[in-house]
CSV table of C-alpha atoms in Angstrom, one decimal:
chain,number,residue,atom,x,y,z
A,1,MET,CA,-10.3,-38.6,-16.9
A,2,LYS,CA,-13.6,-39.0,-15.2
A,3,LEU,CA,-16.4,-36.4,-15.2
A,4,LYS,CA,-15.9,-35.7,-11.5
A,5,SER,CA,-12.2,-34.9,-12.0
A,6,PHE,CA,-12.9,-32.6,-14.9
A,7,ALA,CA,-15.7,-30.8,-13.1
A,8,VAL,CA,-13.4,-30.2,-10.0
A,9,LEU,CA,-10.6,-28.8,-12.2
A,10,VAL,CA,-13.0,-26.5,-14.1
A,11,VAL,CA,-14.5,-25.0,-10.9
A,12,PHE,CA,-11.1,-24.3,-9.3
A,13,SER,CA,-9.6,-23.0,-12.6
A,14,MET,CA,-12.4,-20.5,-12.6
A,15,MET,CA,-11.6,-19.5,-9.0
A,16,ALA,CA,-8.0,-19.0,-10.0
A,17,ALA,CA,-9.2,-16.8,-12.9
A,18,ILE,CA,-7.0,-18.8,-15.2
A,19,GLY,CA,-9.6,-21.0,-16.7
A,20,ALA,CA,-11.9,-18.3,-18.0
A,21,VAL,CA,-12.1,-18.0,-21.8
A,22,ALA,CA,-14.1,-16.2,-24.5
A,23,ALA,CA,-17.7,-16.6,-25.7
A,24,ARG,CA,-18.8,-16.9,-29.3
A,25,PRO,CA,-19.7,-13.7,-31.2
A,26,ASP,CA,-23.0,-12.2,-30.0
A,27,LYS,CA,-25.2,-9.7,-31.7
A,28,LYS,CA,-25.5,-7.7,-28.5
A,29,PRO,CA,-22.4,-5.8,-27.5
A,30,ALA,CA,-20.4,-7.6,-24.8
A,31,PRO,CA,-20.4,-6.0,-21.3
A,32,ASN,CA,-17.2,-4.6,-20.1
A,33,SER,CA,-15.4,-6.7,-17.4
A,34,THR,CA,-14.9,-3.5,-15.4
A,35,ASP,CA,-18.7,-3.5,-14.9
A,36,LEU,CA,-18.4,-6.6,-12.8
A,37,LEU,CA,-16.1,-4.7,-10.4
A,38,THR,CA,-19.1,-2.9,-9.0
A,39,LEU,CA,-20.5,-6.3,-7.8
A,40,LEU,CA,-17.4,-7.4,-5.9
A,41,PRO,CA,-17.2,-7.1,-2.1
A,42,ALA,CA,-14.4,-5.3,-0.4
A,43,SER,CA,-11.1,-6.8,-1.5
A,44,ASP,CA,-7.4,-6.1,-1.1
A,45,MET,CA,-6.7,-6.9,-4.7
A,46,ALA,CA,-8.8,-7.3,-7.8
A,47,MET,CA,-8.5,-8.3,-11.4
A,48,THR,CA,-10.6,-8.1,-14.6
A,49,LEU,CA,-10.2,-10.5,-17.6
A,50,ASP,CA,-11.7,-9.7,-21.0
A,51,ALA,CA,-12.1,-13.4,-21.8
A,52,LYS,CA,-13.6,-12.8,-25.2
A,53,ARG,CA,-10.6,-10.7,-26.4
A,54,LEU,CA,-8.2,-13.2,-24.8
A,55,PHE,CA,-9.3,-16.0,-27.0
A,56,ASP,CA,-10.4,-14.0,-30.1
A,57,GLU,CA,-7.3,-11.8,-30.2
A,58,GLY,CA,-4.8,-12.5,-27.4
A,59,LEU,CA,-4.0,-16.1,-27.7
A,60,PRO,CA,-4.1,-16.2,-31.6
A,61,GLN,CA,-1.6,-13.4,-31.7
A,62,LEU,CA,0.6,-14.6,-28.8
A,63,LEU,CA,0.8,-18.1,-30.2
A,64,ALA,CA,0.9,-17.2,-33.9
A,65,SER,CA,4.3,-18.8,-34.3
A,66,ASN,CA,3.3,-21.9,-32.4
A,67,GLN,CA,0.2,-23.3,-34.0
A,68,PRO,CA,0.5,-26.7,-32.4
A,69,MET,CA,0.3,-25.1,-29.0
A,70,LEU,CA,-2.6,-23.0,-30.0
A,71,ALA,CA,-4.4,-26.1,-31.3
A,72,GLN,CA,-3.7,-27.9,-28.0
A,73,VAL,CA,-5.3,-25.1,-26.1
A,74,PHE,CA,-8.5,-25.3,-28.1
A,75,ALA,CA,-8.4,-29.1,-28.1
A,76,LYS,CA,-8.3,-29.1,-24.3
A,77,LEU,CA,-11.3,-26.8,-24.1
A,78,GLU,CA,-13.2,-29.1,-26.5
A,79,GLU,CA,-12.2,-32.1,-24.4
A,80,ILE,CA,-13.6,-30.4,-21.3
A,81,ARG,CA,-16.9,-29.6,-23.1
A,82,GLU,CA,-17.3,-33.2,-24.2
A,83,LYS,CA,-16.5,-34.8,-20.9
A,84,THR,CA,-18.2,-32.3,-18.5
A,85,GLY,CA,-20.8,-30.5,-20.6
A,86,ILE,CA,-19.2,-27.2,-19.7
A,87,ASP,CA,-18.3,-25.1,-22.7
A,88,VAL,CA,-15.9,-22.6,-21.0
A,89,ARG,CA,-15.7,-20.7,-24.3
A,90,GLN,CA,-19.1,-19.3,-23.3
A,91,PHE,CA,-17.6,-17.0,-20.7
A,92,HIS,CA,-17.5,-13.3,-21.7
A,93,GLN,CA,-16.0,-11.4,-18.8
A,94,VAL,CA,-14.5,-12.2,-15.4
A,95,ALA,CA,-13.8,-10.1,-12.3
A,96,VAL,CA,-11.9,-11.4,-9.3
A,97,GLY,CA,-11.5,-10.0,-5.9
A,98,ILE,CA,-9.3,-11.4,-3.1
A,99,SER,CA,-9.2,-10.4,0.5
A,100,ALA,CA,-5.9,-11.2,2.3
A,101,LYS,CA,-5.7,-11.7,6.0
A,102,LYS,CA,-2.4,-12.1,7.8
A,103,THR,CA,-2.2,-15.3,9.7
A,104,GLY,CA,1.5,-15.4,10.6
A,105,GLU,CA,4.8,-13.7,10.1
A,106,LYS,CA,5.0,-14.8,6.4
A,107,THR,CA,1.6,-16.3,5.8
A,108,TYR,CA,-1.8,-15.0,4.6
A,109,ALA,CA,-5.3,-16.5,4.3
A,110,PHE,CA,-6.9,-15.6,1.0
A,111,GLU,CA,-10.7,-15.1,0.6
A,112,PRO,CA,-11.6,-15.1,-3.1
A,113,MET,CA,-14.7,-14.0,-5.0
A,114,VAL,CA,-15.0,-14.7,-8.8
A,115,ILE,CA,-17.8,-13.2,-10.9
A,116,ALA,CA,-18.2,-14.6,-14.4
A,117,ARG,CA,-20.6,-13.4,-17.1
A,118,GLY,CA,-21.4,-15.0,-20.4
A,119,ARG,CA,-23.7,-17.2,-22.5
A,120,PHE,CA,-23.9,-20.3,-20.2
A,121,SER,CA,-26.4,-21.9,-17.9
A,122,VAL,CA,-25.6,-21.2,-14.3
A,123,GLU,CA,-28.0,-24.1,-13.3
A,124,SER,CA,-26.0,-26.5,-15.4
A,125,LEU,CA,-22.7,-25.5,-13.8
A,126,VAL,CA,-24.1,-25.8,-10.3
A,127,SER,CA,-25.5,-29.2,-11.2
A,128,ILE,CA,-22.0,-30.4,-12.3
A,129,ALA,CA,-20.5,-29.0,-9.1
A,130,LYS,CA,-23.1,-30.9,-7.1
A,131,LEU,CA,-22.2,-34.1,-9.0
A,132,ALA,CA,-18.5,-33.6,-8.3
A,133,ALA,CA,-19.1,-33.0,-4.6
A,134,GLY,CA,-21.4,-35.9,-4.0
A,135,ASP,CA,-23.0,-35.6,-0.6
A,136,THR,CA,-20.6,-33.0,0.7
A,137,TYR,CA,-22.6,-29.8,-0.2
A,138,ARG,CA,-25.5,-28.0,1.4
A,139,GLU,CA,-27.9,-25.2,0.5
A,140,GLU,CA,-28.1,-21.9,2.3
A,141,LYS,CA,-30.2,-18.7,1.9
A,142,ILE,CA,-28.2,-15.5,1.9
A,143,GLY,CA,-30.5,-12.6,1.3
A,144,ASP,CA,-32.9,-13.6,-1.4
A,145,ARG,CA,-30.3,-16.0,-3.1
A,146,THR,CA,-29.9,-19.7,-2.8
A,147,VAL,CA,-26.3,-20.5,-2.3
A,148,TYR,CA,-24.7,-23.9,-2.8
A,149,VAL,CA,-21.9,-24.5,-0.3
A,150,PHE,CA,-19.2,-27.2,-1.1
A,151,SER,CA,-16.3,-28.6,0.8
A,152,ALA,CA,-13.4,-26.8,-0.7
A,153,GLU,CA,-10.9,-28.8,1.2
A,154,LYS,CA,-12.1,-32.1,-0.2
A,155,MET,CA,-12.3,-30.8,-3.8
A,156,ALA,CA,-9.0,-29.0,-3.5
A,157,ARG,CA,-7.3,-32.2,-2.4
A,158,GLU,CA,-8.6,-34.1,-5.3
A,159,ALA,CA,-7.9,-31.3,-7.8
A,160,LYS,CA,-4.3,-31.2,-6.6
A,161,THR,CA,-4.0,-34.9,-6.9
A,162,LYS,CA,-5.2,-34.8,-10.5
A,163,SER,CA,-3.5,-31.6,-11.7
A,164,GLY,CA,0.0,-33.0,-12.5
A,165,ASN,CA,3.3,-31.2,-12.4
A,166,SER,CA,3.0,-28.4,-14.9
A,167,MET,CA,3.6,-24.7,-14.2
A,168,LEU,CA,-0.1,-24.1,-14.4
A,169,SER,CA,-0.7,-26.9,-11.9
A,170,GLY,CA,1.8,-25.2,-9.5
A,171,VAL,CA,-0.1,-21.9,-9.7
A,172,LEU,CA,-3.4,-23.7,-9.1
A,173,ASP,CA,-2.0,-25.6,-6.2
A,174,THR,CA,-0.9,-22.3,-4.5
A,175,VAL,CA,-4.4,-20.9,-4.9
A,176,LEU,CA,-6.0,-24.0,-3.6
A,177,ASP,CA,-3.7,-24.0,-0.5
A,178,GLY,CA,-4.9,-20.4,0.3
A,179,LEU,CA,-8.6,-21.1,0.1
A,180,SER,CA,-11.0,-21.3,3.0
A,181,ARG,CA,-12.6,-24.6,3.9
A,182,GLU,CA,-15.8,-24.0,2.0
A,183,LEU,CA,-16.7,-22.8,-1.5
A,184,ALA,CA,-20.0,-21.0,-2.3
A,185,ILE,CA,-21.7,-20.8,-5.7
A,186,THR,CA,-24.8,-18.8,-6.7
A,187,ALA,CA,-26.5,-17.3,-9.7
A,188,LEU,CA,-26.7,-13.5,-9.8
A,189,ASP,CA,-28.8,-13.6,-13.0
A,190,ASN,CA,-29.3,-15.8,-16.0
A,191,GLU,CA,-25.8,-15.0,-17.4
A,192,THR,CA,-23.8,-14.2,-14.3
A,193,MET,CA,-22.5,-16.5,-11.6
A,194,ALA,CA,-20.5,-15.9,-8.5
A,195,LEU,CA,-18.3,-18.3,-6.6
A,196,GLY,CA,-15.9,-17.8,-3.7
A,197,SER,CA,-15.5,-18.1,0.0
A,198,ILE,CA,-18.4,-17.9,2.4
A,199,PRO,CA,-17.3,-14.7,4.1
A,200,GLN,CA,-16.9,-12.9,0.8
A,201,MET,CA,-20.3,-14.3,-0.5
A,202,ARG,CA,-22.1,-13.1,2.6
A,203,SER,CA,-20.4,-9.7,2.3
A,204,MET,CA,-21.5,-9.4,-1.3
A,205,LEU,CA,-25.1,-10.7,-1.1
A,206,GLU,CA,-25.9,-8.9,2.1
A,207,ALA,CA,-24.5,-5.7,0.7
A,208,LYS,CA,-22.2,-5.3,3.7
A,209,THR,CA,-19.3,-4.1,1.7
A,210,LYS,CA,-18.3,-3.0,-1.8
A,211,LEU,CA,-15.0,-2.9,-3.6
A,212,GLY,CA,-13.3,0.3,-2.5
A,213,PRO,CA,-12.8,3.1,-5.0
A,214,GLU,CA,-9.1,2.9,-4.5
A,215,ILE,CA,-8.9,-0.7,-5.8
A,216,SER,CA,-11.4,0.0,-8.6
A,217,TYR,CA,-9.3,2.9,-9.8
A,218,LEU,CA,-6.1,0.9,-9.8
A,219,VAL,CA,-7.8,-1.9,-11.9
A,220,SER,CA,-9.2,0.7,-14.3
A,221,ARG,CA,-6.0,2.5,-14.9
A,222,LYS,CA,-5.6,0.7,-18.3
A,223,ALA,CA,-9.3,0.2,-19.1
A,224,GLY,CA,-9.9,-2.0,-22.2
A,225,SER,CA,-6.8,-4.2,-21.6
A,226,ILE,CA,-7.2,-8.0,-21.7
A,227,ILE,CA,-6.0,-8.3,-18.2
A,228,SER,CA,-6.0,-5.5,-15.6
A,229,PHE,CA,-4.9,-5.8,-11.9
A,230,GLY,CA,-4.8,-3.6,-8.9
A,231,ALA,CA,-3.8,-4.1,-5.2
A,232,VAL,CA,-3.1,-2.4,-2.0
A,233,VAL,CA,0.1,-4.1,-0.8
A,234,PRO,CA,0.4,-5.4,2.7
A,235,GLU,CA,3.3,-4.0,4.8
A,236,GLY,CA,6.4,-6.1,5.0
A,237,LEU,CA,6.2,-7.3,1.4
A,238,SER,CA,9.9,-8.2,1.4
A,239,GLY,CA,9.3,-10.7,4.2
A,240,LEU,CA,7.2,-12.8,1.8
A,241,ILE,CA,10.1,-13.1,-0.6
A,242,ASP,CA,13.6,-14.5,0.1
A,243,LEU,CA,16.0,-11.8,-1.0
A,244,ASP,CA,19.7,-11.3,-0.6
A,245,ASN,CA,19.6,-7.7,-1.7
A,246,ASP,CA,18.7,-5.5,1.3
A,247,ALA,CA,18.2,-2.5,-1.0
A,248,LEU,CA,15.7,-4.3,-3.1
A,249,GLY,CA,13.9,-5.5,0.0
A,250,LYS,CA,13.7,-1.9,1.3
A,251,ASN,CA,12.3,-0.8,-2.1
A,252,LEU,CA,9.6,-3.5,-1.9
A,253,ASP,CA,8.6,-2.5,1.6
A,254,SER,CA,8.1,1.1,0.4
A,255,ILE,CA,5.4,0.0,-2.1
A,256,ARG,CA,1.9,0.6,-1.0
A,257,LYS,CA,-0.2,0.2,-4.3
A,258,VAL,CA,0.3,-1.8,-7.4
A,259,ALA,CA,-1.4,-1.7,-10.8
A,260,ALA,CA,-0.7,-3.8,-13.9
A,261,SER,CA,-2.1,-4.7,-17.3
A,262,MET,CA,-1.5,-6.9,-20.3
A,263,ASP,CA,-2.8,-6.3,-23.8
A,264,VAL,CA,-2.3,-7.0,-27.5
A,265,ALA,CA,-2.7,-4.2,-30.0
A,266,GLY,CA,-1.1,-2.8,-33.1
A,267,GLY,CA,1.2,-5.8,-33.6
A,268,ASN,CA,2.6,-5.5,-30.1
A,269,THR,CA,2.2,-7.3,-26.8
A,270,SER,CA,2.1,-4.6,-24.0
A,271,VAL,CA,2.9,-5.1,-20.4
A,272,TRP,CA,2.5,-2.2,-17.9
A,273,VAL,CA,3.3,-2.2,-14.2
A,274,SER,CA,2.9,0.7,-11.7
A,275,ALA,CA,4.0,0.9,-8.1
A,276,LYS,CA,3.2,3.7,-5.7
A,277,THR,CA,5.4,4.4,-2.7
A,278,VAL,CA,4.7,6.3,0.5
A,279,ASP,CA,6.7,9.3,-0.6
A,280,ALA,CA,8.7,10.7,-3.6
A,281,ALA,CA,12.1,9.9,-2.1
A,282,GLN,CA,11.2,6.2,-1.9
A,283,ALA,CA,9.9,6.3,-5.4
A,284,LYS,CA,13.2,7.8,-6.5
A,285,GLU,CA,15.2,5.0,-4.8
A,286,LEU,CA,12.9,2.4,-6.4
A,287,LYS,CA,13.5,3.9,-9.9
A,288,MET,CA,17.3,4.0,-9.3
A,289,THR,CA,17.2,0.3,-8.4
A,290,LEU,CA,15.3,-0.6,-11.5
A,291,ASP,CA,17.6,1.5,-13.6
A,292,ASP,CA,20.6,-0.3,-12.2
A,293,LEU,CA,19.0,-3.7,-12.9
A,294,GLN,CA,18.3,-2.6,-16.4
A,295,GLN,CA,21.9,-1.7,-17.0
A,296,VAL,CA,23.1,-5.0,-15.5
A,297,GLY,CA,20.7,-6.9,-17.8
A,298,LYS,CA,22.1,-5.1,-20.8
A,299,ILE,CA,25.6,-6.0,-19.9
A,300,LEU,CA,24.8,-9.7,-19.2
A,301,LEU,CA,22.8,-10.1,-22.3
A,302,GLY,CA,24.8,-7.8,-24.6
A,303,SER,CA,27.2,-10.6,-25.9
A,304,SER,CA,24.5,-13.3,-26.3
A,305,LYS,CA,24.2,-14.8,-29.8
A,306,GLY,CA,21.1,-16.9,-29.6
A,307,ALA,CA,17.9,-15.5,-31.3
A,308,ASP,CA,16.0,-15.7,-28.0
A,309,LYS,CA,18.8,-14.0,-26.1
A,310,ARG,CA,18.8,-11.1,-28.6
A,311,VAL,CA,15.1,-10.7,-28.0
A,312,TYR,CA,15.6,-10.6,-24.3
A,313,THR,CA,18.3,-7.9,-24.8
A,314,ARG,CA,15.8,-5.8,-26.8
A,315,MET,CA,13.2,-6.3,-24.2
A,316,VAL,CA,15.5,-5.0,-21.5
A,317,GLU,CA,16.7,-2.1,-23.6
A,318,ASN,CA,13.1,-1.1,-24.7
A,319,ALA,CA,11.6,-1.2,-21.2
A,320,LYS,CA,10.6,2.3,-20.2
A,321,ILE,CA,11.0,3.1,-16.5
A,322,ALA,CA,9.6,6.4,-15.3
A,323,GLN,CA,8.9,8.2,-12.1
A,324,ASN,CA,6.0,10.7,-11.5
A,325,GLY,CA,5.9,11.8,-7.9
A,326,THR,CA,5.3,8.7,-5.7
A,327,GLU,CA,4.7,6.5,-8.7
A,328,VAL,CA,7.2,4.4,-10.6
A,329,SER,CA,6.1,2.7,-13.8
A,330,LEU,CA,7.5,0.2,-16.2
A,331,ASP,CA,6.1,0.1,-19.8
A,332,LEU,CA,7.2,-2.6,-22.2
A,333,LYS,CA,6.0,-3.3,-25.8
A,334,VAL,CA,7.2,-6.5,-27.5
A,335,PRO,CA,6.8,-6.5,-31.3
A,336,GLN,CA,5.1,-9.6,-32.8
A,337,ALA,CA,8.3,-10.6,-34.6
A,338,ASP,CA,10.1,-10.9,-31.2
A,339,MET,CA,7.2,-12.7,-29.6
A,340,ASP,CA,7.2,-15.2,-32.4
A,341,VAL,CA,10.8,-16.0,-31.6
A,342,LEU,CA,10.1,-16.6,-28.0
A,343,VAL,CA,6.8,-18.5,-28.4
A,344,GLY,CA,8.1,-20.5,-31.3
A,345,GLN,CA,10.5,-22.3,-29.0
A,346,LEU,CA,7.8,-23.4,-26.5
A,347,LYS,CA,6.7,-27.0,-26.4
């Protein structure tokens, strides 16, 4: 694949927060990804990624039973480095903020902002983005920063053409479809870069808005996790999903805040999800619906004989669903032995 194609894919992977990976060990303590939250502009949802832990601990543990797949991941990173000059393993921490604006009954326009920190040259990354864009970029001054503005539409179209048919490509394509027409990139300091939509870049650099304390709190609920997420949910959530179950749709519409995290520790992979409703009665209904789904899952999987099906059965049984006032949470820990069964079957 040509340099241009790789550069485009790397830039948009970073925007999707799915291409960020860990840096090499450093003598100085790595900054916490939650520190980057304070730099984000106002957003409806935010996420932090501890990229160092993801690749130093997370992926090696998750893919322990599938060494060929783990080798493929690192081989692809090396291929990107050789063909583009970008060593994505130099990223330490990533914070993502996304502003969502309703444009139709079931459609939203997403305005993203990604802040990445690590041991990399921001100037080199900008130079590669320029090369990929050809003559379709311009320079602007926002505050005291020089911002490079690229045609996101052109780059997204090429990235989608080159991305293939994998599940990751499908996620990337969805993000690309929601982007605004232009992508802005700038250096915040020697080790930190920001890239995102023009409105979000202006909001951040002109200090017009800051990430609200409500979103910051949601993201920080499980501080120290590899991935943490928080969002204020738009009304009419069920309208965005095709559902036949009216009760489930009603439960979804009652949710106003969501927080989630994923981590690996103590030989377990942990997933935690929290949903806050308008009132306690709605939370009770949501918990009852989840309890019912858990019981149905136990019945459907109870007679399964395959090793992977037995793992799914244990996952359903071990999921802890709790209610505390207006909050309903689901906590799941998957032992490494069970994860090995599931991951070992992946190709």
